[in-house]
């Protein structure tokens, strides 16, 4: 007797007879644990109409179906138990899930190759992923895998784990890191490693967007990786990759998947929120774009720290060392990074956040190594850094994180990406873009300029007889010393340029010595002094005598 086959939507509690549905396997999940430590496996089926249903296998039934289901194959499933699905677990308009047990009849459908998947897929473009960063709102993507890094083993206080980074690219020609964890690394990650020469296409379903590397992706317990799924031609990426292979290879060689400028470009105007609004989002752990003026905060004893070159976590190590990082567990070099605490203010509110390399170098005239060298020599460069940062305008992508100390939690903020904008004032209207930065002066030039300016001010305050002549060139301060009270046209010119001002106290001593000599000369000269003119100004003129008719 032939059986009637139904569609998924036909299977309801009101159906009082035996039923069979021909389903195609979309996903075969890995064994996981519930909060009660009960084991289960999740599968995802679709019928010929494209309707999806979740199928669950619990505990001792797992062994019975251990090797039954293969991705993309079709099976006739009969008389599974129906479970009312919670709204957050719905995968289609069908309101139920199925539970499979030893009594559930599952028969492979006889065919050589599985047909094209009939269901519809929705994917998030890479340029929209930042909207979901660090949220539990997982996204699905369609990509090509261009590099598969080795699997790494690690452990935390509760268990051992494995992980693997793969480099993916989509039709936007943006490269990004996707991290596979646990069973997804051990099974799908190993399969991708074996197929990497063929550049496999994957559908990464329900993955988390993170701010690691600026922006990256990571699998979670509910994630699935569909490798080379049988889909229609418009969903295939093989031909597109072959057309753009050389360009993608160049981006891969440059490791553009770590380039935050590419991963987080200047945002659209509607995405930039007032800081008062942004703070509310940050309280819920949602990174946000904001705009405002910067001001350096007086909190830093040092502007540099050393980090693991791989995960960028702070580490106490010398830059000449090769370390095994405490955090990422990888062998890595050590880098010097600059960082500072700044305030961003847009008039609606202000927020105190940290900014670090490489974004900090857009606002200050020093590299991290130059900052470290200055600090080790005891040179105070705070004023230079402060004057460079203060009042600069920035559009920044800011995230929040929580630290604990002595059982007290503190929320802190960090700039993931900063774009220095054209104005030094708040920008109004749309279409603002990142500024074209001028060539940065060297640390020697910046320090000489600061030192020169300070010595000039000190000389003006302490040495009154020295007069500054207007119109000096090349940053030189030209000063006149009176050498002969009776011969005003004879002048000794003293030129001091920034190139020789390295120690302000030496300039001060020389100026004071000259001033002392002048006072001695004045006391030895006659009571009346001829009029001296310096560029039209009257200097040292005698009191006029009264004329008689």
Short mmCIF file of C-alpha atoms in Angstrom, two decimals:
data_model
loop_
_atom_site.label_atom_id
_atom_site.label_comp_id
_atom_site.label_asym_id
_atom_site.label_seq_id
_atom_site.Cartn_x
_atom_site.Cartn_y
_atom_site.Cartn_z
CA UNK A 1 0.00 0.00 0.00
CA UNK A 2 1.40 3.37 -0.97
CA UNK A 3 1.83 6.08 1.61
CA UNK A 4 0.62 9.61 1.34
CA UNK A 5 3.39 12.19 1.67
CA UNK A 6 2.63 15.47 3.36
CA UNK A 7 4.28 18.84 3.54
CA UNK A 8 5.67 20.15 6.82
CA UNK A 9 2.84 22.67 7.26
CA UNK A 10 0.30 19.81 7.12
CA UNK A 11 1.73 18.13 10.21
CA UNK A 12 -0.21 19.44 13.21
CA UNK A 13 -1.54 17.91 16.46
CA UNK A 14 -4.97 17.70 14.81
CA UNK A 15 -3.64 15.19 12.24
CA UNK A 16 -4.87 11.92 13.73
CA UNK A 17 -3.31 9.45 11.30
CA UNK A 18 0.11 8.22 10.36
CA UNK A 19 2.12 10.62 8.26
CA UNK A 20 5.33 10.83 6.22
CA UNK A 21 7.22 13.91 5.02
CA UNK A 22 10.05 13.84 2.48
CA UNK A 23 12.62 16.23 3.94
CA UNK A 24 16.07 17.44 2.89
CA UNK A 25 18.74 17.94 5.56
CA UNK A 26 20.01 21.51 5.83
CA UNK A 27 22.06 21.23 9.00
CA UNK A 28 23.39 18.42 11.16
CA UNK A 29 24.32 19.95 14.47
CA UNK A 30 26.87 18.65 16.93
CA UNK A 31 25.98 17.07 20.24
CA UNK A 32 25.49 19.74 22.91
CA UNK A 33 24.36 19.95 26.52
CA UNK A 34 21.31 21.61 28.00
CA UNK A 35 21.50 23.64 31.21
CA UNK A 36 20.61 20.40 33.02
CA UNK A 37 23.61 18.64 31.42
CA UNK A 38 21.34 16.56 29.17
CA UNK A 39 22.80 15.82 25.74
CA UNK A 40 20.95 16.58 22.52
CA UNK A 41 21.51 17.09 18.81
CA UNK A 42 19.74 19.65 16.63
CA UNK A 43 18.95 19.10 12.96
CA UNK A 44 17.29 21.40 10.45
CA UNK A 45 15.04 19.99 7.70
CA UNK A 46 13.27 21.58 4.73
CA UNK A 47 10.57 20.19 2.46
CA UNK A 48 10.09 20.75 -1.25
CA UNK A 49 8.10 23.93 -0.50
CA UNK A 50 11.03 25.48 1.36
CA UNK A 51 9.38 25.28 4.80
CA UNK A 52 11.85 24.52 7.57
CA UNK A 53 11.48 22.59 10.79
CA UNK A 54 13.85 21.88 13.67
CA UNK A 55 14.30 18.25 14.67
CA UNK A 56 15.74 17.33 18.09
CA UNK A 57 17.28 14.08 19.30
CA UNK A 58 17.78 13.65 23.05
CA UNK A 59 20.14 11.55 25.21
CA UNK A 60 20.04 7.76 24.70
CA UNK A 61 18.30 8.17 21.31
CA UNK A 62 21.45 9.86 20.03
CA UNK A 63 23.26 6.56 19.53
CA UNK A 64 20.39 5.22 17.44
CA UNK A 65 20.72 8.08 14.92
CA UNK A 66 24.49 8.60 15.24
CA UNK A 67 25.32 8.00 11.55
CA UNK A 68 21.89 8.39 9.99
CA UNK A 69 21.79 11.91 8.64
CA UNK A 70 24.11 13.50 6.08
CA UNK A 71 23.97 17.15 5.00
CA UNK A 72 21.82 17.89 1.91
CA UNK A 73 20.53 14.29 1.61
CA UNK A 74 16.80 13.54 1.58
CA UNK A 75 14.91 11.25 3.98
CA UNK A 76 11.33 10.15 4.55
CA UNK A 77 10.47 10.87 8.17
CA UNK A 78 7.31 9.36 9.66
CA UNK A 79 5.38 10.02 12.87
CA UNK A 80 7.83 12.17 14.80
CA UNK A 81 6.61 13.72 18.04
CA UNK A 82 5.47 17.34 17.81
CA UNK A 83 6.67 19.99 20.27
CA UNK A 84 5.26 23.51 20.48
CA UNK A 85 8.24 25.74 19.65
CA UNK A 86 9.04 28.88 21.59
CA UNK A 87 8.87 32.02 19.49
CA UNK A 88 12.62 32.66 19.71
CA UNK A 89 13.34 29.17 18.32
CA UNK A 90 11.05 29.39 15.29
CA UNK A 91 12.83 28.83 11.96
CA UNK A 92 9.83 29.39 9.65
CA UNK A 93 6.09 29.97 9.79
CA UNK A 94 5.66 26.41 11.06
CA UNK A 95 4.94 26.64 14.82
CA UNK A 96 6.26 23.25 15.92
CA UNK A 97 9.50 21.30 16.33
CA UNK A 98 9.92 17.55 15.91
CA UNK A 99 11.40 15.14 18.41
CA UNK A 100 12.97 11.97 17.00
CA UNK A 101 13.24 8.75 19.02
CA UNK A 102 13.81 5.05 18.37
CA UNK A 103 10.22 4.64 17.22
CA UNK A 104 10.52 7.39 14.60
CA UNK A 105 10.81 5.88 11.15
CA UNK A 106 13.59 7.47 9.06
CA UNK A 107 14.24 6.12 5.54
CA UNK A 108 16.94 7.39 3.13
CA UNK A 109 15.54 8.58 -0.19
CA UNK A 110 17.17 6.68 -3.07
CA UNK A 111 19.12 9.11 -5.24
CA UNK A 112 22.75 9.62 -6.31
CA UNK A 113 23.05 13.39 -5.93
CA UNK A 114 20.87 15.59 -3.73
CA UNK A 115 18.76 18.26 -5.45
CA UNK A 116 19.22 22.01 -5.12
CA UNK A 117 18.10 23.26 -1.72
CA UNK A 118 14.58 24.67 -2.16
CA UNK A 119 14.55 27.09 0.76
CA UNK A 120 15.31 30.81 0.82
CA UNK A 121 18.44 32.18 2.55
CA UNK A 122 19.05 35.65 3.94
CA UNK A 123 22.59 36.95 4.40
CA UNK A 124 24.01 40.10 5.98
CA UNK A 125 26.44 42.20 3.89
CA UNK A 126 29.83 42.76 5.50
CA UNK A 127 29.33 46.54 5.45
CA UNK A 128 26.33 46.11 7.76
CA UNK A 129 27.86 43.70 10.28
CA UNK A 130 29.06 46.46 12.65
CA UNK A 131 25.40 47.15 13.51
CA UNK A 132 25.34 43.81 15.37
CA UNK A 133 28.79 43.90 16.99
CA UNK A 134 29.02 42.28 20.44
CA UNK A 135 25.27 41.58 20.45
CA UNK A 136 23.48 38.26 20.81
CA UNK A 137 21.77 39.02 17.49
CA UNK A 138 23.53 36.45 15.33
CA UNK A 139 23.98 36.87 11.58
CA UNK A 140 24.37 34.58 8.56
CA UNK A 141 26.85 35.14 5.72
CA UNK A 142 27.70 33.63 2.32
CA UNK A 143 31.47 33.60 1.71
CA UNK A 144 34.48 31.90 0.16
CA UNK A 145 37.20 30.48 2.43
CA UNK A 146 40.63 31.64 1.20
CA UNK A 147 42.84 30.61 4.12
CA UNK A 148 42.50 28.00 6.83
CA UNK A 149 44.83 28.46 9.80
CA UNK A 150 45.93 25.54 12.02
CA UNK A 151 43.71 24.32 14.82
CA UNK A 152 44.79 25.39 18.30
CA UNK A 153 44.19 23.64 21.59
CA UNK A 154 43.57 25.45 24.85
CA UNK A 155 41.88 25.17 28.19
CA UNK A 156 40.06 27.34 30.67
CA UNK A 157 39.09 26.59 34.29
CA UNK A 158 36.09 24.51 33.19
CA UNK A 159 37.22 22.50 30.13
CA UNK A 160 39.57 22.02 27.23
CA UNK A 161 38.72 23.51 23.88
CA UNK A 162 39.93 23.83 20.32
CA UNK A 163 39.62 26.74 17.91
CA UNK A 164 40.62 27.65 14.39
CA UNK A 165 40.65 30.93 12.46
CA UNK A 166 39.66 30.90 8.82
CA UNK A 167 39.90 33.87 6.46
CA UNK A 168 36.76 34.52 4.44
CA UNK A 169 35.80 36.96 1.67
CA UNK A 170 32.46 37.97 0.15
CA UNK A 171 31.45 39.78 -3.02
CA UNK A 172 32.31 43.13 -1.43
CA UNK A 173 35.96 41.98 -1.61
CA UNK A 174 36.30 42.41 2.13
CA UNK A 175 38.36 39.86 4.03
CA UNK A 176 37.44 38.92 7.57
CA UNK A 177 38.33 36.41 10.27
CA UNK A 178 35.80 33.73 11.25
CA UNK A 179 36.72 31.69 14.33
CA UNK A 180 35.44 28.10 14.56
CA UNK A 181 35.15 26.71 18.09
CA UNK A 182 35.01 23.17 19.47
CA UNK A 183 33.27 20.58 17.34
CA UNK A 184 32.90 22.99 14.43
CA UNK A 185 36.69 23.28 14.36
CA UNK A 186 37.28 19.55 14.71
CA UNK A 187 34.84 18.50 11.98
CA UNK A 188 33.99 21.36 9.61
CA UNK A 189 37.34 23.09 10.21
CA UNK A 190 39.27 19.95 9.32
CA UNK A 191 37.13 19.43 6.22
CA UNK A 192 37.78 23.02 5.10
CA UNK A 193 41.49 22.53 5.62
CA UNK A 194 41.41 19.51 3.31
CA UNK A 195 39.42 21.39 0.65
CA UNK A 196 41.18 24.77 0.87
CA UNK A 197 42.95 24.35 -2.49
CA UNK A 198 39.52 24.22 -4.15
CA UNK A 199 38.45 27.44 -2.36
CA UNK A 200 35.23 26.13 -0.79
CA UNK A 201 32.10 28.24 -0.44
CA UNK A 202 30.34 28.18 2.92
CA UNK A 203 27.14 29.47 4.45
CA UNK A 204 28.03 30.44 8.03
CA UNK A 205 24.70 30.43 9.84
CA UNK A 206 23.98 32.34 13.06
CA UNK A 207 27.50 33.54 13.87
CA UNK A 208 28.35 36.31 16.33
CA UNK A 209 29.86 39.63 15.26
CA UNK A 210 32.71 40.70 17.57
CA UNK A 211 35.06 43.70 17.81
CA UNK A 212 38.15 41.48 17.89
CA UNK A 213 40.59 42.59 15.13
CA UNK A 214 38.29 45.62 14.87
CA UNK A 215 35.55 43.44 13.41
CA UNK A 216 35.41 39.65 13.12
CA UNK A 217 33.04 36.69 13.42
CA UNK A 218 32.82 33.78 15.82
CA UNK A 219 30.73 30.62 16.01
CA UNK A 220 28.43 29.92 18.95
CA UNK A 221 26.52 26.84 20.12
CA UNK A 222 23.66 27.45 17.66
CA UNK A 223 25.95 28.13 14.69
CA UNK A 224 26.23 25.91 11.63
CA UNK A 225 28.69 25.80 8.72
CA UNK A 226 27.29 24.62 5.40
CA UNK A 227 30.17 23.61 3.11
CA UNK A 228 29.56 23.80 -0.66
CA UNK A 229 25.77 23.53 -0.32
CA UNK A 230 23.84 22.61 -3.49
CA UNK A 231 22.22 25.93 -4.38
CA UNK A 232 21.07 27.79 -7.46
CA UNK A 233 23.58 29.46 -9.80
CA UNK A 234 22.93 32.97 -8.47
CA UNK A 235 24.09 31.87 -5.01
CA UNK A 236 27.32 30.28 -6.23
CA UNK A 237 30.60 32.17 -5.73
CA UNK A 238 33.11 30.03 -7.61
CA UNK A 239 32.94 31.99 -10.87
CA UNK A 240 33.11 35.32 -9.04
CA UNK A 241 36.19 34.20 -7.11
CA UNK A 242 38.00 33.04 -10.25
CA UNK A 243 37.41 36.45 -11.86
CA UNK A 244 38.85 38.28 -8.84
CA UNK A 245 41.45 35.76 -7.66
CA UNK A 246 44.54 37.98 -8.10
CA UNK A 247 43.01 40.97 -6.32
CA UNK A 248 41.82 38.82 -3.43
CA UNK A 249 45.24 37.16 -3.17
CA UNK A 250 46.87 40.59 -2.90
CA UNK A 251 44.48 41.55 -0.08
CA UNK A 252 45.24 38.24 1.61
CA UNK A 253 48.99 38.82 1.42
CA UNK A 254 48.49 42.24 3.04
CA UNK A 255 46.40 40.64 5.81
CA UNK A 256 43.67 43.17 5.15
CA UNK A 257 41.40 41.16 7.47
CA UNK A 258 43.25 42.91 10.31
CA UNK A 259 42.99 46.39 8.76
CA UNK A 260 40.43 48.25 10.84
CA UNK A 261 40.32 51.10 8.31
CA UNK A 262 38.85 48.65 5.80
CA UNK A 263 36.65 46.78 8.26
CA UNK A 264 35.19 49.92 9.85
CA UNK A 265 35.19 52.71 7.25
CA UNK A 266 33.63 56.12 7.85
CA UNK A 267 29.95 55.48 8.71
CA UNK A 268 26.80 56.78 7.12
CA UNK A 269 25.46 59.92 8.79
CA UNK A 270 22.30 58.25 10.26
CA UNK A 271 24.56 55.76 12.07
CA UNK A 272 26.31 58.50 14.08
CA UNK A 273 24.39 59.05 17.30
CA UNK A 274 24.48 61.93 19.79
CA UNK A 275 26.64 60.90 22.73
CA UNK A 276 23.68 61.12 25.14
CA UNK A 277 21.88 58.50 23.04
CA UNK A 278 25.01 56.46 22.42
CA UNK A 279 25.66 56.07 26.14
CA UNK A 280 22.29 54.35 26.58
CA UNK A 281 23.18 51.85 23.85
CA UNK A 282 26.59 51.25 25.38
CA UNK A 283 24.98 50.43 28.72
CA UNK A 284 23.34 47.51 26.92
CA UNK A 285 26.66 46.38 25.49
CA UNK A 286 26.01 47.71 21.97
CA UNK A 287 28.99 49.44 20.29
CA UNK A 288 28.04 52.76 18.71
CA UNK A 289 29.31 55.43 16.34
CA UNK A 290 29.53 58.91 17.89
CA UNK A 291 31.03 62.29 17.07
CA UNK A 292 32.60 64.97 19.25
CA UNK A 293 35.62 67.01 20.26
CA UNK A 294 38.53 65.37 22.07
CA UNK A 295 40.26 66.45 25.25
CA UNK A 296 43.14 64.62 26.89
CA UNK A 297 42.46 63.51 30.47
CA UNK A 298 45.03 63.81 33.28
CA UNK A 299 45.07 60.13 34.14
CA UNK A 300 48.08 58.61 32.42
CA UNK A 301 51.44 58.05 34.07
CA UNK A 302 52.60 56.59 30.79
CA UNK A 303 51.36 56.77 27.22
CA UNK A 304 52.71 53.37 26.13
CA UNK A 305 52.26 49.72 26.99
CA UNK A 306 53.37 46.40 25.52
CA UNK A 307 50.90 43.99 23.93
CA UNK A 308 50.75 40.56 22.34
CA UNK A 309 51.13 41.16 18.60
CA UNK A 310 48.43 38.59 17.88
CA UNK A 311 45.54 39.39 20.24
CA UNK A 312 46.67 42.93 21.25
CA UNK A 313 46.11 42.18 24.96
CA UNK A 314 48.40 44.05 27.37
CA UNK A 315 51.29 41.92 28.51
CA UNK A 316 54.31 42.63 30.68
CA UNK A 317 57.13 41.71 28.32
CA UNK A 318 60.02 43.27 26.43
CA UNK A 319 59.64 44.02 22.74
CA UNK A 320 62.64 41.80 21.95
CA UNK A 321 60.95 38.70 23.39
CA UNK A 322 59.01 35.93 21.69
CA UNK A 323 56.25 34.90 24.10
CA UNK A 324 53.42 32.41 24.50
CA UNK A 325 50.56 34.74 25.28
CA UNK A 326 48.53 34.15 28.45
CA UNK A 327 45.36 35.15 26.65
CA UNK A 328 45.37 33.79 23.09
CA UNK A 329 47.81 30.95 23.93
CA UNK A 330 49.76 31.65 20.73
CA UNK A 331 53.47 32.16 20.24
CA UNK A 332 53.78 35.81 19.40
CA UNK A 333 56.02 38.85 19.21
CA UNK A 334 55.59 41.81 21.57
CA UNK A 335 54.62 45.26 20.28
CA UNK A 336 54.72 48.75 21.76
CA UNK A 337 51.40 50.56 21.56
CA UNK A 338 50.48 54.09 22.48
CA UNK A 339 47.30 54.75 24.43
CA UNK A 340 45.64 57.62 26.23
CA UNK A 341 42.45 58.45 28.11
CA UNK A 342 40.38 61.09 26.33
CA UNK A 343 37.00 62.71 26.70
CA UNK A 344 34.63 62.97 23.73
CA UNK A 345 32.09 65.79 24.02
CA UNK A 346 29.41 66.81 21.52
CA UNK A 347 27.37 69.17 23.65
CA UNK A 348 24.67 66.59 24.51
CA UNK A 349 26.96 64.64 26.84
CA UNK A 350 30.55 63.55 27.25
CA UNK A 351 32.14 60.13 27.59
CA UNK A 352 35.57 59.15 28.89
CA UNK A 353 37.21 56.47 26.80
CA UNK A 354 40.60 55.08 25.88
CA UNK A 355 42.21 55.42 22.46
CA UNK A 356 45.21 53.41 21.32
CA UNK A 357 47.47 52.75 18.35
CA UNK A 358 47.14 53.05 15.44
CA UNK A 359 44.31 55.57 15.80
CA UNK A 360 46.09 57.62 18.46
CA UNK A 361 48.92 58.38 16.04
CA UNK A 362 46.44 60.33 13.89
CA UNK A 363 46.22 62.94 16.65
CA UNK A 364 49.75 63.12 18.06
CA UNK A 365 53.15 63.75 16.36
CA UNK A 366 54.85 60.65 17.82
CA UNK A 367 55.15 56.96 17.02
CA UNK A 368 54.79 54.52 19.95
CA UNK A 369 58.56 53.94 19.96
CA UNK A 370 59.23 57.69 20.09
CA UNK A 371 56.84 58.06 23.02
CA UNK A 372 58.53 55.21 24.86
CA UNK A 373 62.01 56.63 24.21
CA UNK A 374 60.95 60.04 25.53
CA UNK A 375 59.43 58.51 28.66
CA UNK A 376 62.55 56.44 29.35
CA UNK A 377 64.69 59.60 29.09
CA UNK A 378 62.40 61.40 31.52
CA UNK A 379 61.26 63.90 28.88
CA UNK A 380 57.83 65.34 29.64
CA UNK A 381 55.83 65.30 26.40
CA UNK A 382 52.42 65.61 28.03
CA UNK A 383 51.92 69.20 26.87
CA UNK A 384 52.74 68.31 23.28
CA UNK A 385 50.31 65.37 23.31
CA UNK A 386 47.64 67.44 25.03
CA UNK A 387 47.89 70.35 22.59
CA UNK A 388 47.77 67.91 19.66
CA UNK A 389 44.66 66.09 20.90
CA UNK A 390 42.60 68.85 22.50
CA UNK A 391 39.75 70.22 20.39
CA UNK A 392 40.38 67.70 17.59
CA UNK A 393 37.14 66.43 16.10
CA UNK A 394 36.56 62.69 15.80
CA UNK A 395 33.98 60.18 14.63
CA UNK A 396 34.55 57.07 16.72
CA UNK A 397 33.17 53.55 17.04
CA UNK A 398 33.10 52.94 20.79
CA UNK A 399 32.42 49.75 22.73
CA UNK A 400 31.99 49.08 26.44
CA UNK A 401 33.44 46.38 28.66
CA UNK A 402 33.28 45.53 32.35
CA UNK A 403 36.17 45.01 34.75
CA UNK A 404 36.03 43.69 38.30
CA UNK A 405 38.24 44.61 41.20
CA UNK A 406 37.64 43.62 44.81
CA UNK A 407 34.14 42.43 43.87
CA UNK A 408 33.30 45.80 42.37
CA UNK A 409 32.35 46.00 38.69
CA UNK A 410 33.29 49.01 36.59
CA UNK A 411 32.13 49.79 33.05
CA UNK A 412 34.81 51.22 30.80
CA UNK A 413 34.81 52.40 27.21
CA UNK A 414 37.32 51.97 24.41
CA UNK A 415 37.53 53.38 20.89
CA UNK A 416 37.56 50.52 18.39
CA UNK A 417 37.99 52.83 15.40
CA UNK A 418 38.55 56.60 15.20
CA UNK A 419 38.25 58.79 12.11
CA UNK A 420 39.83 62.23 12.47
CA UNK A 421 37.52 64.72 10.79
CA UNK A 422 38.20 67.90 8.86
CA UNK A 423 37.10 70.48 11.40
CA UNK A 424 38.22 71.13 14.93
CA UNK A 425 34.60 71.79 15.78
CA UNK A 426 31.52 69.64 15.86
CA UNK A 427 30.43 68.81 12.34
CA UNK A 428 26.85 69.49 11.37
CA UNK A 429 25.02 68.11 8.41
CA UNK A 430 25.79 65.05 6.33
CA UNK A 431 28.62 64.03 4.12
CA UNK A 432 31.47 64.62 6.58
CA UNK A 433 34.56 62.62 5.72
CA UNK A 434 37.82 61.69 7.36
CA UNK A 435 40.41 64.41 6.98
CA UNK A 436 43.49 64.20 4.80
CA UNK A 437 46.23 64.26 7.40
CA UNK A 438 49.22 66.56 6.96
CA UNK A 439 52.72 65.06 7.17
CA UNK A 440 53.52 64.40 10.80
CA UNK A 441 56.58 66.16 12.27
CA UNK A 442 59.28 64.00 13.78
CA UNK A 443 59.62 63.71 17.53
CA UNK A 444 62.75 65.89 17.40
CA UNK A 445 60.94 68.62 15.49
CA UNK A 446 57.97 68.56 17.85
CA UNK A 447 60.14 68.66 20.96
CA UNK A 448 62.36 71.42 19.54
CA UNK A 449 59.31 73.49 18.68
CA UNK A 450 57.86 73.04 22.18
CA UNK A 451 61.21 73.76 23.79
CA UNK A 452 61.75 76.80 21.57
CA UNK A 453 58.34 78.23 22.40
CA UNK A 454 58.88 77.77 26.13
CA UNK A 455 62.35 79.34 26.07
CA UNK A 456 61.06 82.27 24.03
CA UNK A 457 58.37 82.94 26.64
CA UNK A 458 60.86 82.64 29.50
CA UNK A 459 63.32 85.01 27.78
CA UNK A 460 60.62 87.63 27.24
CA UNK A 461 59.60 87.47 30.89
CA UNK A 462 63.07 87.53 32.45
CA UNK A 463 65.23 89.61 30.07
CA UNK A 464 63.63 92.98 29.39
CA UNK A 465 66.59 94.71 27.62
CA UNK A 466 66.48 92.18 24.80
CA UNK A 467 64.09 93.36 22.12
CA UNK A 468 62.46 91.09 19.54
CA UNK A 469 62.58 92.36 15.99
CA UNK A 470 59.51 91.69 13.89
CA UNK A 471 59.88 89.94 10.57
CA UNK A 472 62.36 87.20 11.54
CA UNK A 473 62.34 84.23 9.20
CA UNK A 474 62.53 80.42 9.39
CA UNK A 475 61.29 80.33 12.97
CA UNK A 476 64.38 82.24 14.20
CA UNK A 477 64.12 84.76 17.01
CA UNK A 478 66.34 87.75 16.19
CA UNK A 479 67.27 89.90 19.14
CA UNK A 480 69.19 93.19 19.39
CA UNK A 481 71.73 94.04 22.06
CA UNK A 482 72.69 97.69 22.67
CA UNK A 483 76.49 97.83 22.35
CA UNK A 484 77.12 101.57 22.45
CA UNK A 485 74.73 104.15 23.80
CA UNK A 486 76.31 106.89 21.62
CA UNK A 487 76.23 104.80 18.39
CA UNK A 488 72.72 103.48 18.01
CA UNK A 489 73.35 102.38 14.45
CA UNK A 490 75.84 99.75 15.64
CA UNK A 491 73.94 96.67 16.69
CA UNK A 492 75.01 93.19 17.65
CA UNK A 493 72.53 90.68 16.19
CA UNK A 494 71.96 87.47 18.13
CA UNK A 495 69.99 84.80 16.25
CA UNK A 496 68.59 81.78 18.09
CA UNK A 497 66.98 79.04 15.97
CA UNK A 498 64.91 76.05 17.10
CA UNK A 499 67.63 73.69 15.86
CA UNK A 500 69.95 74.67 18.73
CA UNK A 501 67.40 75.03 21.51
CA UNK A 502 67.47 71.68 23.22
CA UNK A 503 67.95 72.87 26.83
CA UNK A 504 65.94 75.95 27.74
CA UNK A 505 67.89 76.63 30.94
CA UNK A 506 71.08 77.24 28.89
CA UNK A 507 69.33 79.94 26.88
CA UNK A 508 68.02 81.53 30.06
CA UNK A 509 71.53 81.62 31.62
CA UNK A 510 73.03 83.25 28.53
CA UNK A 511 70.25 85.83 28.36
CA UNK A 512 70.65 86.72 32.05
CA UNK A 513 74.42 87.08 31.59
CA UNK A 514 73.88 89.51 28.70
CA UNK A 515 71.37 91.48 30.70
CA UNK A 516 73.82 91.80 33.62
CA UNK A 517 76.55 93.12 31.30
CA UNK A 518 74.17 95.72 29.90
CA UNK A 519 73.30 97.04 33.33
CA UNK A 520 77.01 97.43 34.14
CA UNK A 521 77.57 99.39 30.92
CA UNK A 522 74.65 101.68 31.65
CA UNK A 523 75.96 102.65 35.07
CA UNK A 524 79.33 103.68 33.55
CA UNK A 525 77.85 105.88 30.84
CA UNK A 526 76.76 109.52 30.94
CA UNK A 527 73.51 110.63 32.53
CA UNK A 528 71.81 111.54 29.25
CA UNK A 529 71.34 108.99 26.49
CA UNK A 530 70.70 109.63 22.83
CA UNK A 531 67.42 108.49 21.34
CA UNK A 532 67.50 104.96 19.92
CA UNK A 533 65.03 103.71 17.45
CA UNK A 534 64.37 100.09 16.77
CA UNK A 535 62.04 99.60 13.85
CA UNK A 536 60.16 102.76 14.72
CA UNK A 537 59.85 102.12 18.47
CA UNK A 538 61.39 104.47 21.05
CA UNK A 539 63.70 102.63 23.39
CA UNK A 540 65.70 104.11 26.25
CA UNK A 541 64.89 107.75 25.22
CA UNK A 542 65.93 110.56 27.66
CA UNK A 543 63.38 112.74 29.31
CA UNK A 544 63.01 115.84 27.02
CA UNK A 545 64.45 119.13 28.32
CA UNK A 546 62.32 122.25 28.43
CA UNK A 547 63.04 124.78 25.66
CA UNK A 548 63.13 128.55 26.34
CA UNK A 549 62.26 131.20 23.88
#
